[in-house]
Coordinates of C-alpha atoms and ligand atoms in Angstrom, one line a residue:
X1 CA 100.8 129.1 132.5
X2 CA 99.9 129.1 128.8
X3 CA 101.2 131.9 126.7
X4 CA 98.0 132.1 124.7
X5 CA 94.6 130.9 125.9
X6 CA 91.3 130.9 124.2
X7 CA 87.6 130.3 124.8
X8 CA 86.8 130.0 121.1
X9 CA 85.6 126.5 120.3
X10 CA 82.6 124.3 119.5
X11 CA 80.2 122.1 121.5
X12 CA 81.3 118.6 122.3
X13 CA 84.7 117.1 121.4
X14 CA 87.4 115.3 123.5
X15 CA 90.9 115.9 124.5
X16 CA 93.0 112.8 123.7
X17 CA 96.7 112.5 124.9
X18 CA 98.7 114.6 122.3
X19 CA 102.0 112.7 121.9
X20 CA 103.2 115.7 119.9
X21 CA 106.5 115.8 122.0
X22 CA 107.8 112.9 120.0
X23 CA 108.3 114.9 116.9
X24 CA 107.4 118.6 117.4
X25 CA 110.9 119.8 117.7
X26 CA 112.3 118.0 114.8
X27 CA 112.9 120.0 111.7
X28 CA 111.8 118.6 108.3
X29 CA 114.3 116.2 106.6
X30 CA 114.3 115.4 102.9
X31 CA 114.3 111.7 102.5
X32 CA 116.5 110.4 99.6
X33 CA 114.5 109.2 96.6
X34 CA 113.5 105.5 96.7
X35 CA 114.6 103.1 93.9
X36 CA 111.0 102.7 92.8
X37 CA 107.8 104.7 93.1
X38 CA 104.1 103.5 92.9
X39 CA 101.8 106.2 91.7
X40 CA 98.1 105.3 92.0
X41 CA 95.8 106.9 89.4
X42 CA 93.4 107.8 92.1
X43 CA 95.0 109.9 94.9
X44 CA 92.1 112.2 95.1
X45 CA 88.3 112.4 95.3
X46 CA 86.9 112.2 91.8
X47 CA 87.5 110.3 88.6
X48 CA 90.8 108.4 88.2
X49 CA 93.5 110.1 86.0
X50 CA 94.2 108.7 82.5
X51 CA 97.7 107.4 81.9
X52 CA 99.7 109.1 79.2
X53 CA 102.7 106.8 79.4
X54 CA 103.4 103.1 78.8
X55 CA 105.8 100.4 79.9
X56 CA 109.4 101.3 78.9
X57 CA 108.8 105.1 78.6
X58 CA 111.5 107.4 80.0
X59 CA 110.0 110.0 82.3
X60 CA 111.3 113.1 84.1
X61 CA 110.4 114.2 87.6
X62 CA 107.7 116.7 87.3
X63 CA 106.4 115.4 83.9
X64 CA 102.7 114.8 83.6
X65 CA 102.2 111.0 83.3
X66 CA 98.4 110.9 83.8
X67 CA 95.9 113.5 82.8
X68 CA 92.8 114.6 84.7
X69 CA 89.6 113.0 83.5
X70 CA 86.9 115.6 83.9
X71 CA 86.3 118.5 86.3
X72 CA 86.7 116.7 89.5
X73 CA 90.1 115.0 88.8
X74 CA 93.8 116.0 88.8
X75 CA 96.9 115.2 86.7
X76 CA 99.6 113.1 88.1
X77 CA 103.3 113.9 87.6
X78 CA 106.2 111.5 87.9
X79 CA 107.8 112.1 91.3
X80 CA 111.2 110.8 90.0
X81 CA 113.1 110.7 86.8
X82 CA 113.4 107.1 85.5
X83 CA 111.6 104.5 83.4
X84 CA 108.0 103.2 83.5
X85 CA 108.3 99.6 84.6
X86 CA 104.6 98.7 84.3
X87 CA 101.0 99.9 84.8
X88 CA 99.4 97.5 87.2
X89 CA 97.0 97.1 90.1
X90 CA 98.7 97.8 93.4
X91 CA 97.6 98.0 97.0
X92 CA 97.0 101.6 98.3
X93 CA 96.8 103.0 101.8
X94 CA 93.0 103.0 101.6
X95 CA 93.3 99.2 101.7
X96 CA 91.9 98.8 98.2
X97 CA 94.0 97.9 95.1
X98 CA 94.1 100.6 92.4
X99 CA 95.6 101.0 88.9
X100 CA 99.1 102.5 89.4
X101 CA 102.1 103.6 87.4
X102 CA 105.3 102.0 88.6
X103 CA 108.5 103.8 87.8
X104 CA 112.1 102.6 88.4
X105 CA 114.0 105.7 89.5
X106 CA 117.2 106.8 87.8
X107 CA 120.0 108.6 89.7
X108 CA 119.1 112.0 88.3
X109 CA 117.3 114.3 90.7
X110 CA 116.3 117.1 88.4
X111 CA 112.6 118.3 88.4
X112 CA 110.8 119.8 85.5
X113 CA 109.4 123.2 86.6
X114 CA 107.1 125.9 85.2
X115 CA 108.2 129.5 85.2
X116 CA 107.8 131.3 88.5
X117 CA 104.9 133.8 88.8
X118 CA 105.0 136.9 90.8
X119 CA 102.5 136.5 93.7
X120 CA 101.8 140.3 93.7
X121 CA 100.9 140.6 90.1
X122 CA 99.6 137.1 89.2
X123 CA 95.9 137.1 88.0
X124 CA 93.3 134.9 89.8
X125 CA 92.9 132.8 86.6
X126 CA 96.6 132.2 86.4
X127 CA 96.6 130.9 90.0
X128 CA 93.7 128.5 89.2
X129 CA 95.4 127.3 86.0
X130 CA 98.8 126.8 87.8
X131 CA 97.1 124.9 90.7
X132 CA 95.2 122.7 88.2
X133 CA 98.4 121.9 86.3
X134 CA 100.3 121.2 89.5
X135 CA 97.7 118.5 90.4
X136 CA 97.3 119.7 94.0
X137 CA 94.8 118.0 96.3
X138 CA 93.7 119.1 99.7
X139 CA 96.1 118.0 102.5
X140 CA 93.5 117.8 105.2
X141 CA 92.6 114.2 104.5
X142 CA 89.8 114.3 101.9
X143 CA 92.2 114.9 98.9
X144 CA 89.7 117.0 97.0
X145 CA 91.1 118.7 93.8
X146 CA 92.2 122.1 95.1
X147 CA 91.7 124.1 91.9
X148 CA 88.0 123.3 92.1
X149 CA 87.9 124.8 95.6
X150 CA 89.8 127.9 94.7
X151 CA 87.8 128.6 91.5
X152 CA 84.7 130.9 92.2
X153 CA 81.5 129.5 90.8
X154 CA 78.5 131.7 89.7
X155 CA 76.1 132.6 92.6
X156 CA 78.7 131.8 95.3
X157 CA 79.1 134.4 98.1
X158 CA 82.4 133.6 99.8
X159 CA 83.3 136.0 102.6
X160 CA 86.2 134.3 104.3
X161 CA 89.1 131.8 103.7
X162 CA 90.1 129.9 106.8
X163 CA 93.4 128.0 107.0
X164 CA 93.3 125.1 109.3
X165 CA 96.4 125.3 111.5
X166 CA 94.9 123.2 114.4
X167 CA 96.4 119.8 113.5
X168 CA 94.2 118.4 116.2
X169 CA 95.0 114.7 115.5
X170 CA 97.4 113.4 118.2
X171 CA 101.1 112.7 117.1
X172 CA 101.0 114.8 113.9
X173 CA 103.4 117.7 113.7
X174 CA 103.8 118.3 110.1
X175 CA 101.5 121.4 109.9
X176 CA 103.2 122.7 113.1
X177 CA 106.6 122.4 111.5
X178 CA 105.4 124.1 108.3
X179 CA 104.0 127.0 110.4
X180 CA 107.4 127.4 112.3
X181 CA 109.7 126.8 109.3
X182 CA 107.7 128.5 106.5
X183 CA 105.7 131.1 108.3
X184 CA 105.8 133.8 105.7
X185 CA 105.0 131.4 102.9
X186 CA 101.9 130.1 104.7
X187 CA 100.6 133.6 104.9
X188 CA 101.5 134.2 101.2
X189 CA 99.7 130.9 100.3
X190 CA 96.6 132.1 102.1
X191 CA 96.8 135.4 100.2
X192 CA 97.0 133.6 96.9
X193 CA 93.8 131.6 97.8
X194 CA 92.0 134.8 98.8
X195 CA 93.1 136.5 95.5
X196 CA 91.9 133.5 93.4
X197 CA 88.5 133.5 95.1
X198 CA 88.2 137.3 95.2
X199 CA 87.8 137.1 99.0
X200 CA 88.9 140.1 101.3
X201 CA 89.2 138.3 104.7
X202 CA 91.5 135.5 105.7
X203 CA 91.9 133.6 109.0
X204 CA 94.3 131.1 110.4
X205 CA 92.7 128.9 113.1
X206 CA 95.3 127.5 115.5
X207 CA 94.9 125.7 118.8
X208 CA 96.4 127.3 122.0
X209 CA 98.9 124.4 122.5
X210 CA 101.2 125.8 119.8
X211 CA 102.5 129.1 121.3
X212 CA 105.6 129.4 119.1
X213 CA 103.7 129.0 115.9
X214 CA 101.1 131.4 117.1
X215 CA 103.7 134.0 117.9
X216 CA 105.4 133.6 114.5
X217 CA 102.2 133.7 112.5
X218 CA 100.9 136.7 114.4
X219 CA 104.2 138.6 113.6
X220 CA 104.1 137.6 109.9
X221 CA 100.3 138.4 109.6
X222 CA 100.7 141.8 111.3
X223 CA 101.5 143.6 108.0
X224 CA 98.1 142.6 106.5
X225 CA 95.0 144.1 108.2
X226 CA 92.7 141.6 106.5
X227 CA 94.4 138.5 107.9
X228 CA 93.7 137.3 111.5
X229 CA 95.4 134.6 113.5
X230 CA 92.6 133.1 115.6
X231 CA 93.7 131.2 118.8
X232 CA 91.3 128.3 119.5
X233 CA 90.8 125.9 122.4
X234 CA 92.9 122.7 122.1
X235 CA 90.2 120.1 121.6
X236 CA 89.5 117.3 119.1
X237 CA 88.2 117.7 116.3
X238 CA 88.8 121.5 116.3
X239 CA 90.3 121.3 112.8
X240 CA 87.2 119.8 111.2
X241 CA 85.7 122.3 108.8
X242 CA 82.4 122.8 110.6
X243 CA 84.1 123.2 114.0
X244 CA 86.5 125.8 112.6
X245 CA 83.6 127.8 111.1
X246 CA 81.8 127.6 114.4
X247 CA 84.7 128.7 116.5
X248 CA 85.9 131.5 114.2
X249 CA 82.8 132.9 112.4
X250 CA 80.3 131.7 114.9
X251 CA 78.2 130.2 112.1
X252 CA 76.6 126.7 112.0
X253 CA 76.9 124.7 108.8
X254 CA 73.4 122.9 108.7
X255 CA 73.4 119.1 108.2
X256 CA 74.0 118.1 104.6
X257 CA 75.3 121.6 103.7
X258 CA 78.8 122.7 102.9
X259 CA 81.2 125.5 104.3
X260 CA 80.4 127.4 101.1
X261 CA 76.8 127.6 102.1
X262 CA 77.7 129.8 105.0
X263 CA 80.2 131.8 103.0
X264 CA 83.5 130.1 104.0
X265 CA 86.3 128.0 102.3
X266 CA 88.6 126.0 104.4
X267 CA 92.1 125.0 103.3
X268 CA 94.8 123.1 105.1
X269 CA 98.2 124.7 105.9
X270 CA 100.0 122.1 103.6
X271 CA 97.6 123.0 100.8
X272 CA 98.3 126.7 101.1
X273 CA 102.0 125.9 100.8
X274 CA 101.6 123.6 97.8
X275 CA 99.7 126.5 96.1
X276 CA 102.6 128.8 97.0
X277 CA 105.1 126.4 95.7
X278 CA 103.2 125.9 92.4
X279 CA 102.8 129.6 91.7
X280 CA 105.9 131.1 93.0
X281 CA 108.4 128.2 92.4
X282 CA 106.6 126.4 89.5
X283 CA 106.5 123.1 91.3
X284 CA 104.0 120.3 90.7
X285 CA 102.8 118.3 93.7
X286 CA 105.4 115.5 93.7
X287 CA 106.4 115.5 97.3
X288 CA 104.4 114.7 100.5
X289 CA 105.3 116.1 103.9
X290 CA 104.6 113.8 106.8
X291 CA 105.2 113.0 110.4
X292 CA 106.5 109.5 111.2
X293 CA 105.8 109.0 114.9
X294 CA 104.6 106.7 117.7
X295 CA 106.5 104.7 120.3
X296 CA 106.8 101.8 117.7
X297 CA 109.3 103.7 115.4
X298 CA 112.9 103.9 116.4
X299 CA 113.6 107.5 115.1
X300 CA 110.5 109.7 114.8
X301 CA 110.9 112.4 112.1
X302 CA 109.1 115.0 110.0
X303 CA 109.9 114.2 106.5
X304 CA 109.6 115.4 102.9
X305 CA 109.3 112.3 100.7
X306 CA 108.6 111.8 97.0
X307 CA 105.0 110.8 96.4
X308 CA 104.9 107.1 95.6
X309 CA 107.5 106.0 98.1
X310 CA 106.6 102.7 99.7
X311 CA 105.6 103.0 103.4
X312 CA 108.2 100.2 104.1
X313 CA 111.0 102.5 102.8
X314 CA 109.9 105.3 105.0
X315 CA 109.9 103.0 108.1
X316 CA 113.3 101.8 107.2
X317 CA 114.7 105.4 106.8
X318 CA 113.4 106.1 110.3
X319 CA 115.5 103.2 111.8
X320 CA 112.8 100.6 111.6
X321 CA 110.2 99.4 114.2
X322 CA 110.7 98.6 117.9
X323 CA 110.1 95.1 119.2
X324 CA 106.7 96.0 120.7
X325 CA 105.3 97.7 117.6
X326 CA 101.9 96.4 116.9
X327 CA 100.1 98.6 114.4
X328 CA 100.9 100.9 111.4
X329 CA 98.4 103.8 110.7
X330 CA 98.4 106.2 107.8
X331 CA 97.1 109.6 109.1
X332 CA 96.3 110.3 112.7
X333 CA 95.1 107.8 115.2
X334 CA 91.6 109.2 115.3
X335 CA 90.8 109.2 111.6
X336 CA 93.7 107.3 110.1
X337 CA 93.6 103.9 108.3
X338 CA 95.4 100.9 109.7
X339 CA 97.7 99.2 107.1
X340 CA 98.2 95.5 106.5
X341 CA 100.6 95.8 103.5
X342 CA 103.6 98.1 103.8
X343 CA 104.3 98.1 100.1
X344 CA 101.5 100.6 99.8
X345 CA 102.8 104.0 98.8
X346 CA 102.8 107.5 100.3
X347 CA 100.2 109.5 98.3
X348 CA 99.7 113.2 97.7
X349 CA 97.5 113.6 100.8
X350 CA 99.5 111.4 103.3
X351 CA 100.1 113.4 106.4
X352 CA 101.5 110.8 108.7
X353 CA 102.7 107.3 109.3
X354 CA 102.2 106.1 112.9
X355 CA 103.8 103.0 114.3
X356 CA 101.9 102.3 117.6
X357 CA 102.7 99.8 120.4
X358 CA 100.0 97.8 122.1
X359 CA 100.1 100.2 125.1
X360 CA 99.4 103.2 122.8
X361 CA 96.6 101.3 121.0
X362 CA 95.0 101.0 124.4
X363 CA 93.3 97.8 123.5
X364 CA 90.4 96.9 125.8
X365 CA 87.7 94.3 125.4
X366 CA 84.4 95.4 124.0
X367 CA 81.5 95.1 126.3
X368 CA 77.8 95.9 125.9
X369 CA 76.5 99.5 125.8
X370 CA 76.3 101.0 129.3
X371 CA 73.7 103.6 128.1
X372 CA 75.9 106.3 129.6
X373 CA 75.2 108.8 126.8
X374 CA 78.8 109.9 126.6
X375 CA 79.1 109.4 122.9
X376 CA 76.1 111.6 122.4
X377 CA 77.5 114.3 124.7
X378 CA 80.8 114.5 122.7
X379 CA 79.6 114.2 119.1
X380 CA 80.4 117.6 117.7
X381 CA 77.5 117.6 115.2
X382 CA 74.8 116.4 117.5
X383 CA 74.3 112.8 116.2
X384 CA 73.4 109.8 118.3
X385 CA 76.3 107.5 117.7
X386 CA 75.0 104.6 119.8
X387 CA 71.8 104.4 117.7
X388 CA 73.6 104.8 114.4
X389 CA 76.1 102.0 115.3
X390 CA 73.2 99.7 116.4
X391 CA 71.2 100.4 113.2
X392 CA 74.3 99.5 111.1
X393 CA 74.9 96.3 113.0
X394 CA 71.3 95.3 112.5
X395 CA 71.2 96.3 108.8
X396 CA 68.5 98.9 109.6
X397 CA 69.8 101.3 107.0
X398 CA 66.5 103.2 106.5
X399 CA 66.5 104.0 110.2
X400 CA 70.2 105.0 110.0
X401 CA 69.3 107.3 107.2
X402 CA 66.5 108.9 109.2
X403 CA 69.0 109.6 112.0
X404 CA 71.3 111.4 109.6
X405 CA 74.1 108.8 109.4
X406 CA 75.4 110.4 106.1
X407 CA 76.2 113.6 108.0
X408 CA 78.8 111.8 110.2
X409 CA 82.2 113.1 109.5
X410 CA 83.9 109.9 110.8
X411 CA 86.0 111.9 113.3
X412 CA 86.1 109.0 115.8
X413 CA 85.3 111.2 118.8
X414 CA 82.5 108.9 119.9
X415 CA 84.7 105.8 119.7
X416 CA 87.4 107.5 121.7
X417 CA 85.1 108.3 124.5
X418 CA 83.0 105.1 124.8
X419 CA 83.7 103.3 128.1
X420 CA 82.4 100.0 126.6
X421 CA 85.0 100.2 123.8
X422 CA 82.4 99.8 121.1
X423 CA 83.9 100.5 117.7
X424 CA 81.2 103.1 117.0
X425 CA 82.8 104.9 114.1
X426 CA 83.7 101.7 112.4
X427 CA 80.1 100.6 112.4
X428 CA 78.8 104.0 111.4
X429 CA 81.3 104.1 108.5
X430 CA 80.0 100.8 107.2
X431 CA 76.4 101.9 107.6
X432 CA 77.1 105.3 106.0
X433 CA 78.5 103.5 102.9
X434 CA 75.4 101.4 102.6
X435 CA 73.1 104.3 103.0
X436 CA 75.0 106.4 100.4
X437 CA 74.8 103.4 98.0
X438 CA 71.1 103.1 98.7
X439 CA 70.6 106.8 97.9
X440 CA 72.5 106.5 94.6
X441 CA 70.4 103.5 93.5
X442 CA 67.2 105.5 94.4
X443 CA 68.5 108.4 92.2
X444 CA 69.3 106.2 89.2
X445 CA 66.0 104.2 89.4
Ligands
SF4_1 S1 82.3 109.8 114.2 FE1 80.4 110.7 113.5 S2 79.0 110.0 115.2 FE2 81.0 109.7 116.0 S3 81.4 111.7 117.1 FE3 82.3 111.9 115.0 S4 80.6 112.8 113.8 FE4 79.7 112.1 115.7
SF4_2 S1 79.4 105.9 125.0 FE1 79.4 103.7 124.6 S2 78.5 102.8 126.4 FE2 78.0 105.0 126.5 S3 76.0 105.2 125.4 FE3 77.6 105.5 123.8 S4 77.8 103.4 123.0 FE4 76.9 103.2 124.9

């Protein structure tokens, strides 16, 4: 029998095999620094950062080596002490090459820190400035600059901050370990976000398959009467912003609108901790916490690694791959990106590296659509994936636009459920990119 059960959820969704058992009981390990780090100038949504260093410069860990370019951008700090080897175009986990600063690491492990601030007396503006300096980006996948999200704008009416503790992607256990190992600091991170935004109500949404974390969070939150730990049904994609808002606040975010439009701000557990570390410890975002898992890796682990560490080094540190390993994915299996070049680095928002075998990939041949309607049943935001995918295949982008393709959050729920094994989300993603480009052209015409 489950210790905690819930009926709070959203319409649709699926329940893929969890595979959490591979790593959920493994405490975080700190991986030794690599010999070289690759720091892409775009590790976030927004404009690339501008380099402040050149080949041959000595840098310290924690030093700003690229400044933010505009409002939606973040600075980048060196994640190791050492010497700038070059600035060149390197492959990134997105599959696209990007301008990057390559640093050869020295033996020194010291980090340049800012002075610690008292979380009880720190002013909202000081939190925002510290988070801006620290270069923090959202840990939930999108990598949006965090200081923008925690800085109130005129005419905004935010009533609640929700921390996403669902970690609904299979395999990933990084947020789970954070909630177990740094429970009090997660709550303090949430309080800092609430203070920064001037919001009086905070929630942590967590699925009912994590009883130990729920217990610890409830105990830690008990001393604050404005923070609730909300136990939610274990279902994918429960951690998506719109699904959390529906389950916790019973509000619908209309198509094309943002959580802000219904009075909510969502942050990830790892982001709350990065904010805590920046404010209370004076740390910039130079490490990434990630789960390395899958039956294709010899020693699954939860790791803290320096940003810029090549994927190949992480795999090697985890004992290497098994003979039947067949695919490497950055992120979770539902929304992650398959990798073809393991020299790509871990970036600020990397949450996992999965090494899957053929059996886990569950490869089946694609057949024609059975018109079963299952993809429509499970789409959490009420789209018609079968039509969207078809429009995309046929280059019918106006039709795809009319059927709201741009609203798709690329959660992969439709693809997971399709008995004909049609790569629906892959087609939809392509079509969405084309429609967004079309809309941009229309605006500039
Ligand atoms: S990927 Fe898009 S279309 Fe498919 S289920 Fe998710 S939101 Fe719906
Ligand atoms: S789930 Fe697959 S087979 Fe069924 S209607 Fe959708 S696309 Fe067709």
